[in-house]
Amino acid sequence: MRQQLFVATALLAVGAFQPAYADGLLSKPANALASQGIDVSAIYLNQFMANPSTGFNTGTTSSTGALIPHIDVDLNKLAGIPGASIHFEQAIFTFVSGQNMTSNVGGILPGLPYNAVGKHTYLSELTYEQKLLQGRLDIEVGRMNPLRHFSSPNCDNFFTCQDPVFLIDNDVPPYPYGVWGGRAQLQLDKQDNVQLGAFEDDFYDARVTNGYDWGTNHATGAEILFQLARHTSFADSRHPGAYSLMYFHNTSTVPDPYITVAGTSQVFNPSTAPATYTGTDGLVLRFNQTLWLAAAPPGVPPVHTDVYGGVSYSFTASAPVRAQFYTGVNYYFHTGMPLDTLGLKLQYADIGSRELMFQRDARIAAGGADVMGSSNEWRFEVNGSYMLLPGIALQPTFQYYINPDAFFNPFQPRLPRNGMVFGATLVVFLGQILGLPQPPMS
């Protein structure tokens, strides 16, 4: 099964699936389908967010739920095509409220975790996958999101996995929004792989359509991604880790954040066309490493402590975010329960000078003072992930922001406030509860 997570990382963040119940309500029909090569599963997520003290409009809340059914079809079993499969995923949004959260918080770091919902249902994935060379070469094409396979999260809480350089400068759509794309991954050995991908840059599709408008007339360019990765697990290493280095290039022509073609402020000269630049480039480095672990029976995930982090840099001088880094530590405190964690995290973002000048002029135009915001934006975080019941996990987070910018709501007369954001993601593994076949925890 390959089911991924809505809104950037809930399933990817918790790492893997729980085993299915042998006596679940749908066990018999699901196993019958699986014997024919059709695996069916589902997950339900609800993301809650509140900003009690940070941003422009404090004391607001938001909620976004998503029911995500997923189907994998093994074409070798079904039609005798070795190494071939088809993948389908649909996101159905429920209990949606507080769609103005990004405007309320304003800044890039506090605003990135929240994704406003355009349509009530969306085609998240429809791809054809072909494995060759005894499974070492994996090729996939169709409708997909780049985040499924590139720059995978290396933490265990949804709110901790946001990279503003890759997401904003490279214009990557959030989950569950899919675009046309393809990728090829070559497994060099048991631990190392190299991967190349190309995806259309089409944010219009994510904002306006339901994923079934497959035209490319709104595409502005292409995203080219190249990644080297190494991954070990407790099965082959006492202290496993994951490391990746990715280069990204976007071919789109985009407006400069601040100046017009005449070299003047866009805010004060709205009738003059903005200057543009073509192509953005950057690097993303991520790691996760187990430092300590306690003794545990063979095959049982042990109590352990991991350190993780990442550094991203944009080579484009006028990019909204020039660089970012984060680092954190997770303590997995429950033997045999790899979702039960407690973590600390620190994140920094270097906001681009032209983006800050645009925000300053927008502030003046809204009646505020001629004050430049700080380029140094910080997030301090305490987070966790806990299995409340078999098949049901909760991921809470408490964050404090210093020097938030006004990227998502620039025309305000003052700078956004420093302060706290609280969030929680409820993850319900419907596949496990209903007895749908799924792989065990890794």
Coordinates of C-alpha atoms in Angstrom, one line a residue:
M1 CA 0.0 0.0 0.0
R2 CA 1.2 3.5 -0.8
Q3 CA -1.4 5.7 0.8
Q4 CA 0.1 9.1 1.6
L5 CA -1.1 12.0 3.8
F6 CA -3.3 15.0 3.1
V7 CA -1.9 18.5 3.8
A8 CA 1.7 17.7 3.5
T9 CA 2.5 15.0 5.9
A10 CA 0.1 13.4 8.4
L11 CA 0.8 9.9 7.2
L12 CA 4.3 10.6 6.1
A13 CA 4.9 12.2 9.5
V14 CA 3.7 9.3 11.5
G15 CA 6.0 7.1 9.4
A16 CA 3.9 4.0 8.5
F17 CA 0.7 2.2 9.0
Q18 CA -0.6 0.1 11.9
P19 CA -1.4 -3.5 11.0
A20 CA -5.0 -4.2 10.0
Y21 CA -7.4 -5.9 12.4
A22 CA -7.8 -9.5 11.4
D23 CA -11.5 -9.4 12.3
G24 CA -12.4 -6.0 11.0
L25 CA -15.8 -5.3 9.5
L26 CA -14.4 -5.4 6.0
S27 CA -11.7 -8.0 6.4
K28 CA -13.2 -10.7 4.3
P29 CA -14.2 -8.7 1.2
A30 CA -10.9 -6.7 1.5
N31 CA -8.8 -9.9 1.6
A32 CA -10.8 -11.2 -1.4
L33 CA -10.0 -8.1 -3.4
A34 CA -6.3 -8.2 -2.3
S35 CA -6.0 -11.8 -3.5
Q36 CA -6.9 -10.4 -7.0
G37 CA -4.4 -7.5 -6.7
I38 CA -6.7 -4.8 -5.5
D39 CA -5.8 -3.2 -2.1
V40 CA -8.2 -0.7 -0.6
S41 CA -7.6 1.5 2.4
A42 CA -8.8 4.8 3.9
I43 CA -7.7 7.4 6.4
Y44 CA -9.5 10.3 8.1
L45 CA -7.6 13.4 9.2
N46 CA -8.8 16.6 10.9
Q47 CA -6.4 19.5 11.3
F48 CA -7.2 22.1 14.0
M49 CA -5.3 25.4 14.3
A50 CA -5.7 28.4 16.7
N51 CA -3.7 31.6 17.0
P52 CA -4.3 32.9 20.5
S53 CA -1.7 35.6 20.4
T54 CA 0.2 35.9 17.1
G55 CA -0.5 37.6 13.7
F56 CA -3.0 40.3 12.9
N57 CA -6.4 38.9 14.0
T58 CA -5.8 36.8 17.1
G59 CA -8.0 34.4 18.9
T60 CA -9.3 32.7 15.8
T61 CA -9.5 29.0 14.9
S62 CA -9.7 26.8 11.9
S63 CA -10.6 23.2 11.2
T64 CA -10.1 21.1 8.1
G65 CA -11.1 17.4 7.9
A66 CA -10.4 15.0 5.0
L67 CA -11.6 11.5 4.3
I68 CA -9.0 9.9 2.0
P69 CA -9.8 6.6 0.3
H70 CA -6.9 5.0 -1.6
I71 CA -6.7 2.1 -4.1
D72 CA -3.6 0.2 -5.4
V73 CA -4.1 -2.2 -8.3
D74 CA -1.4 -4.8 -8.8
L75 CA -1.5 -5.4 -12.6
N76 CA 0.8 -8.4 -12.3
K77 CA -1.9 -10.2 -10.3
L78 CA -4.8 -8.7 -12.2
A79 CA -3.6 -8.7 -15.8
G80 CA -0.2 -10.5 -15.8
I81 CA 1.9 -7.3 -16.3
P82 CA 5.0 -7.8 -14.1
G83 CA 6.0 -4.9 -11.9
A84 CA 3.0 -2.7 -13.0
S85 CA 0.5 -1.0 -10.8
I86 CA -2.1 1.7 -10.8
H87 CA -2.7 4.1 -7.9
F88 CA -5.8 6.1 -7.1
E89 CA -6.6 8.5 -4.2
Q90 CA -9.4 10.9 -3.6
A91 CA -9.7 13.6 -0.8
I92 CA -13.2 14.4 0.5
F93 CA -13.1 17.5 2.8
T94 CA -15.4 17.7 5.8
F95 CA -15.9 19.9 8.8
V96 CA -14.2 22.9 7.1
S97 CA -14.2 26.2 9.0
G98 CA -12.0 29.3 9.5
Q99 CA -10.7 29.5 6.0
N100 CA -9.0 32.9 6.7
M101 CA -6.3 31.5 9.0
T102 CA -3.4 32.3 6.8
S103 CA -4.5 36.0 6.6
N104 CA -5.1 36.0 10.4
V105 CA -1.5 34.9 11.2
G106 CA 0.1 36.7 8.3
G107 CA 3.6 35.2 8.4
I108 CA 5.2 32.6 6.2
L109 CA 6.2 30.2 9.0
P110 CA 2.9 30.3 11.0
G111 CA 0.8 30.4 7.8
L112 CA 2.4 27.5 5.9
P113 CA 0.8 24.6 7.9
Y114 CA -2.7 25.7 7.0
N115 CA -4.1 25.0 3.5
A116 CA -7.4 26.6 2.5
V117 CA -9.8 24.2 0.7
G118 CA -11.0 25.2 -2.8
K119 CA -13.3 22.4 -3.6
H120 CA -15.0 19.8 -1.3
T121 CA -13.4 16.9 -3.1
Y122 CA -10.2 16.5 -5.0
L123 CA -8.4 13.9 -7.1
S124 CA -5.2 13.5 -5.2
E125 CA -3.5 10.8 -7.2
L126 CA -4.0 8.8 -10.4
T127 CA -0.8 7.2 -11.7
Y128 CA 0.7 4.3 -13.5
E129 CA 3.8 2.8 -11.9
Q130 CA 6.2 0.4 -13.6
K131 CA 9.1 -1.4 -11.8
L132 CA 12.0 -2.8 -13.8
L133 CA 15.4 -4.4 -13.2
Q134 CA 14.1 -6.7 -10.5
G135 CA 12.5 -3.7 -8.8
R136 CA 15.6 -1.5 -8.7
L137 CA 14.2 1.0 -11.3
D138 CA 10.8 2.5 -10.4
I139 CA 9.0 4.7 -13.0
E140 CA 5.7 6.5 -12.3
V141 CA 3.6 8.9 -14.4
G142 CA 0.3 10.6 -14.0
R143 CA -1.5 13.0 -11.6
M144 CA 0.5 13.3 -8.4
N145 CA 2.0 15.7 -5.9
P146 CA 5.8 16.2 -5.9
L147 CA 5.8 16.0 -2.0
R148 CA 4.9 12.3 -2.2
H149 CA 8.4 11.3 -3.3
F150 CA 10.7 14.4 -2.9
S151 CA 11.7 16.3 0.2
S152 CA 9.9 13.7 2.3
P153 CA 9.3 14.9 5.9
N154 CA 11.8 13.8 8.5
C155 CA 9.8 14.5 11.7
D156 CA 6.7 13.0 13.4
N157 CA 4.2 15.9 13.6
F158 CA 2.4 17.6 10.7
F159 CA 3.1 21.1 11.8
T160 CA 6.9 20.6 12.0
C161 CA 7.5 19.6 8.4
Q162 CA 7.1 22.8 6.5
D163 CA 10.0 24.1 4.3
P164 CA 9.2 27.6 3.0
V165 CA 12.1 27.7 0.5
F166 CA 10.9 24.6 -1.3
L167 CA 7.2 25.2 -1.0
I168 CA 7.1 29.0 -1.7
D169 CA 10.1 29.7 -3.9
N170 CA 9.5 26.5 -6.0
D171 CA 5.7 27.0 -6.0
V172 CA 4.9 23.5 -4.9
P173 CA 1.1 22.8 -4.4
P174 CA 0.3 21.3 -0.9
Y175 CA -1.4 18.0 -0.4
P176 CA -3.7 16.7 -1.6
Y177 CA -3.4 18.6 -4.9
G178 CA -2.0 16.7 -7.8
V179 CA -0.5 17.9 -11.1
W180 CA 0.8 16.2 -14.2
G181 CA 4.2 14.7 -13.5
G182 CA 6.6 11.8 -13.6
R183 CA 9.5 10.4 -11.7
A184 CA 12.2 7.7 -12.0
Q185 CA 14.0 6.3 -9.0
L186 CA 17.0 4.0 -9.2
Q187 CA 17.9 1.9 -6.2
L188 CA 21.7 1.9 -6.1
D189 CA 21.9 -0.6 -3.3
K190 CA 19.8 -1.6 -0.2
Q191 CA 20.2 1.9 1.4
D192 CA 20.9 4.4 -1.4
N193 CA 18.8 5.7 -4.3
V194 CA 18.8 8.5 -6.8
Q195 CA 15.6 10.0 -8.2
L196 CA 14.7 12.4 -11.0
G197 CA 11.2 14.0 -11.4
A198 CA 9.4 16.6 -13.6
F199 CA 6.1 18.2 -12.7
E200 CA 3.9 20.9 -14.1
D201 CA 3.7 24.2 -12.2
D202 CA -0.1 24.7 -12.1
F203 CA -1.3 26.3 -8.8
Y204 CA -4.6 27.3 -10.6
D205 CA -5.5 23.6 -10.7
A206 CA -5.2 23.4 -6.9
R207 CA -7.1 26.6 -6.2
V208 CA -10.0 26.3 -8.7
T209 CA -10.6 22.8 -10.0
N210 CA -11.4 19.4 -8.4
G211 CA -8.4 17.6 -9.9
Y212 CA -10.3 16.3 -13.0
D213 CA -9.5 19.3 -15.2
W214 CA -6.5 17.7 -16.9
G215 CA -5.7 20.5 -19.3
T216 CA -2.3 22.3 -19.1
N217 CA -3.4 25.7 -20.3
H218 CA -3.0 27.2 -16.8
A219 CA 0.5 25.7 -16.3
T220 CA 3.2 28.4 -16.0
G221 CA 6.2 26.1 -16.3
A222 CA 7.8 22.9 -15.0
E223 CA 9.4 21.8 -11.7
I224 CA 12.6 19.7 -12.2
L225 CA 13.7 17.8 -9.1
F226 CA 16.9 15.7 -8.6
Q227 CA 17.4 13.9 -5.3
L228 CA 20.1 11.6 -3.7
A229 CA 18.9 9.7 -0.6
R230 CA 20.1 7.2 1.9
H231 CA 17.8 5.3 4.4
T232 CA 18.3 2.7 7.0
S233 CA 15.9 1.1 9.5
F234 CA 16.1 -0.9 12.7
A235 CA 16.0 -4.0 10.4
D236 CA 19.5 -3.3 9.1
S237 CA 21.1 -0.8 11.6
R238 CA 21.2 -0.4 15.3
H239 CA 21.2 3.4 14.8
P240 CA 19.2 4.0 11.6
G241 CA 19.0 7.3 9.8
A242 CA 17.7 9.0 6.7
Y243 CA 19.6 11.6 4.6
S244 CA 18.6 13.4 1.4
L245 CA 20.0 16.1 -0.8
M246 CA 17.7 17.6 -3.4
Y247 CA 18.2 20.2 -6.2
F248 CA 15.1 22.0 -7.5
H249 CA 14.6 24.1 -10.6
N250 CA 11.4 25.8 -11.7
T251 CA 11.2 27.1 -15.3
S252 CA 8.2 29.5 -14.7
T253 CA 8.4 33.2 -15.2
V254 CA 7.2 34.9 -12.1
P255 CA 6.8 38.6 -11.0
D256 CA 9.4 40.2 -8.8
P257 CA 8.2 40.6 -5.3
Y258 CA 8.8 44.4 -5.2
I259 CA 9.8 46.3 -8.3
T260 CA 8.1 47.2 -11.6
V261 CA 9.6 47.1 -15.1
A262 CA 10.5 50.8 -14.4
G263 CA 12.4 49.9 -11.3
T264 CA 9.7 51.5 -9.0
S265 CA 7.6 50.1 -6.2
Q266 CA 4.7 47.9 -7.3
V267 CA 2.5 49.2 -4.4
F268 CA 2.9 52.9 -5.3
N269 CA 2.8 52.3 -9.1
P270 CA 0.1 49.7 -9.6
S271 CA -0.5 50.7 -13.3
T272 CA 3.1 49.7 -14.2
A273 CA 3.7 46.1 -14.9
P274 CA 5.9 44.2 -12.4
A275 CA 9.3 43.2 -13.3
T276 CA 9.7 39.4 -13.9
Y277 CA 12.4 36.8 -13.7
T278 CA 12.5 33.3 -15.1
G279 CA 13.7 30.3 -13.3
T280 CA 14.3 29.6 -9.6
D281 CA 16.9 27.2 -8.2
G282 CA 17.7 25.8 -4.8
L283 CA 19.0 23.1 -2.6
V284 CA 17.3 21.1 0.2
L285 CA 19.3 19.0 2.7
R286 CA 17.5 16.9 5.3
F287 CA 18.5 14.3 7.8
N288 CA 17.2 12.1 10.7
Q289 CA 19.4 10.1 12.9
T290 CA 18.8 7.8 15.8
L291 CA 21.2 8.7 18.6
W292 CA 20.1 6.4 21.5
L293 CA 17.9 3.4 21.9
A294 CA 16.8 1.1 24.7
A295 CA 16.8 -2.7 24.5
A296 CA 13.6 -4.2 22.9
P297 CA 12.5 -7.7 21.7
P298 CA 13.4 -8.5 18.1
G299 CA 11.0 -6.9 15.6
V300 CA 9.5 -4.5 18.2
P301 CA 10.2 -0.7 17.7
P302 CA 12.3 0.3 20.8
V303 CA 12.3 3.4 23.0
H304 CA 14.7 5.7 21.3
T305 CA 15.8 9.3 20.7
D306 CA 16.3 10.9 17.2
V307 CA 17.7 14.2 16.1
Y308 CA 16.5 15.6 12.8
G309 CA 17.0 18.8 10.8
G310 CA 17.2 20.5 7.4
V311 CA 18.8 23.4 5.5
S312 CA 17.3 24.9 2.4
Y313 CA 18.8 27.7 0.2
S314 CA 17.5 29.6 -2.8
F315 CA 19.9 30.8 -5.5
T316 CA 17.4 33.4 -6.7
A317 CA 18.2 36.8 -5.2
S318 CA 14.6 38.1 -5.4
A319 CA 13.0 34.9 -3.9
P320 CA 10.5 35.6 -1.0
V321 CA 12.5 33.3 1.2
R322 CA 16.3 33.2 0.8
A323 CA 17.1 30.4 3.2
Q324 CA 15.8 28.4 6.2
F325 CA 17.0 25.8 8.6
Y326 CA 15.4 23.7 11.4
T327 CA 16.5 21.2 13.9
G328 CA 14.7 19.2 16.5
V329 CA 14.8 16.1 18.7
N330 CA 12.1 13.4 19.2
Y331 CA 11.8 11.0 22.1
Y332 CA 9.9 7.8 21.2
F333 CA 8.8 6.8 24.7
H334 CA 6.7 3.7 24.3
T335 CA 8.1 0.3 23.3
G336 CA 6.3 -1.2 20.4
M337 CA 4.4 2.1 19.7
P338 CA 6.4 4.1 17.1
L339 CA 3.8 6.8 16.9
D340 CA 4.2 7.9 20.6
T341 CA 6.6 10.7 20.6
L342 CA 7.5 14.0 22.4
G343 CA 9.6 16.5 20.5
L344 CA 11.3 20.0 20.5
K345 CA 12.0 22.0 17.4
L346 CA 13.7 25.3 16.4
Q347 CA 13.2 26.8 12.9
Y348 CA 14.6 29.9 11.2
A349 CA 13.6 31.6 7.9
D350 CA 15.6 34.4 6.1
I351 CA 12.9 36.5 4.4
G352 CA 14.1 38.1 1.2
S353 CA 14.8 41.9 1.1
R354 CA 12.5 42.6 -1.8
E355 CA 9.7 40.7 -0.2
L356 CA 10.2 42.8 3.0
M357 CA 10.3 46.1 1.0
F358 CA 7.0 45.1 -0.7
Q359 CA 5.4 44.4 2.7
R360 CA 6.7 47.8 4.1
D361 CA 5.2 49.7 1.2
A362 CA 1.9 47.8 1.5
R363 CA 1.9 48.7 5.2
I364 CA 2.4 52.4 4.3
A365 CA -0.4 52.2 1.7
A366 CA -2.7 50.8 4.4
G367 CA -2.1 53.8 6.7
G368 CA 0.8 52.4 8.7
A369 CA 4.3 53.6 9.6
D370 CA 7.3 53.4 7.3
V371 CA 8.8 50.4 9.2
M372 CA 10.7 47.5 7.7
G373 CA 10.0 44.0 9.1
S374 CA 12.8 41.8 10.3
S375 CA 14.4 39.3 7.9
N376 CA 14.9 36.9 10.8
E377 CA 11.8 34.9 11.5
W378 CA 11.8 32.2 14.2
R379 CA 9.6 29.4 15.4
F380 CA 10.1 27.5 18.8
E381 CA 8.0 24.4 19.2
V382 CA 7.0 21.6 21.5
N383 CA 5.1 18.8 19.8
G384 CA 4.1 15.2 20.1
S385 CA 2.2 12.3 18.6
Y386 CA 0.1 9.8 20.7
M387 CA -2.0 6.8 19.9
L388 CA -5.2 7.5 21.8
L389 CA -6.8 4.2 20.8
P390 CA -5.8 1.4 18.4
G391 CA -6.1 3.1 15.0
I392 CA -6.5 6.7 16.3
A393 CA -3.6 9.1 16.8
L394 CA -3.4 12.7 18.0
Q395 CA -0.6 15.1 17.0
P396 CA -0.6 18.3 19.2
T397 CA 1.8 21.2 18.8
F398 CA 2.5 24.4 20.7
Q399 CA 4.5 27.0 18.8
Y400 CA 5.9 30.5 19.6
Y401 CA 6.8 32.9 16.7
I402 CA 9.2 35.8 16.8
N403 CA 9.3 38.4 14.0
P404 CA 6.5 37.0 11.8
D405 CA 6.3 38.7 8.4
A406 CA 3.1 39.7 6.5
F407 CA 3.5 37.5 3.4
F408 CA -0.1 36.2 3.5
N409 CA -1.7 39.6 4.4
P410 CA 0.6 42.5 3.5
F411 CA -1.9 45.4 3.4
Q412 CA -2.2 45.9 7.1
P413 CA -1.2 49.1 9.0
R414 CA 1.1 47.3 11.5
L415 CA 3.5 44.4 11.8
P416 CA 2.0 41.1 13.0
R417 CA 2.4 40.3 16.6
N418 CA 4.8 37.8 18.1
G419 CA 2.9 35.1 19.8
M420 CA 1.6 31.5 20.0
V421 CA -0.1 29.1 17.7
F422 CA -1.7 25.9 18.9
G423 CA -2.5 23.1 16.5
A424 CA -3.5 19.4 16.5
T425 CA -4.1 16.8 13.9
L426 CA -6.4 13.9 14.5
V427 CA -5.4 10.8 12.5
V428 CA -7.9 7.9 12.2
F429 CA -6.5 4.8 10.4
L430 CA -9.9 3.7 9.0
G431 CA -8.1 0.9 7.0
Q432 CA -6.7 -0.6 10.2
I433 CA -10.0 -0.3 12.1
L434 CA -12.1 -1.8 9.3
G435 CA -9.7 -4.6 8.7
L436 CA -8.3 -3.6 5.3
P437 CA -5.0 -5.2 4.5
Q438 CA -2.0 -3.0 5.1
P439 CA 1.7 -3.5 5.7
P440 CA 3.0 -3.6 9.3
M441 CA 4.8 -0.7 11.0
S442 CA 8.4 -0.3 10.0

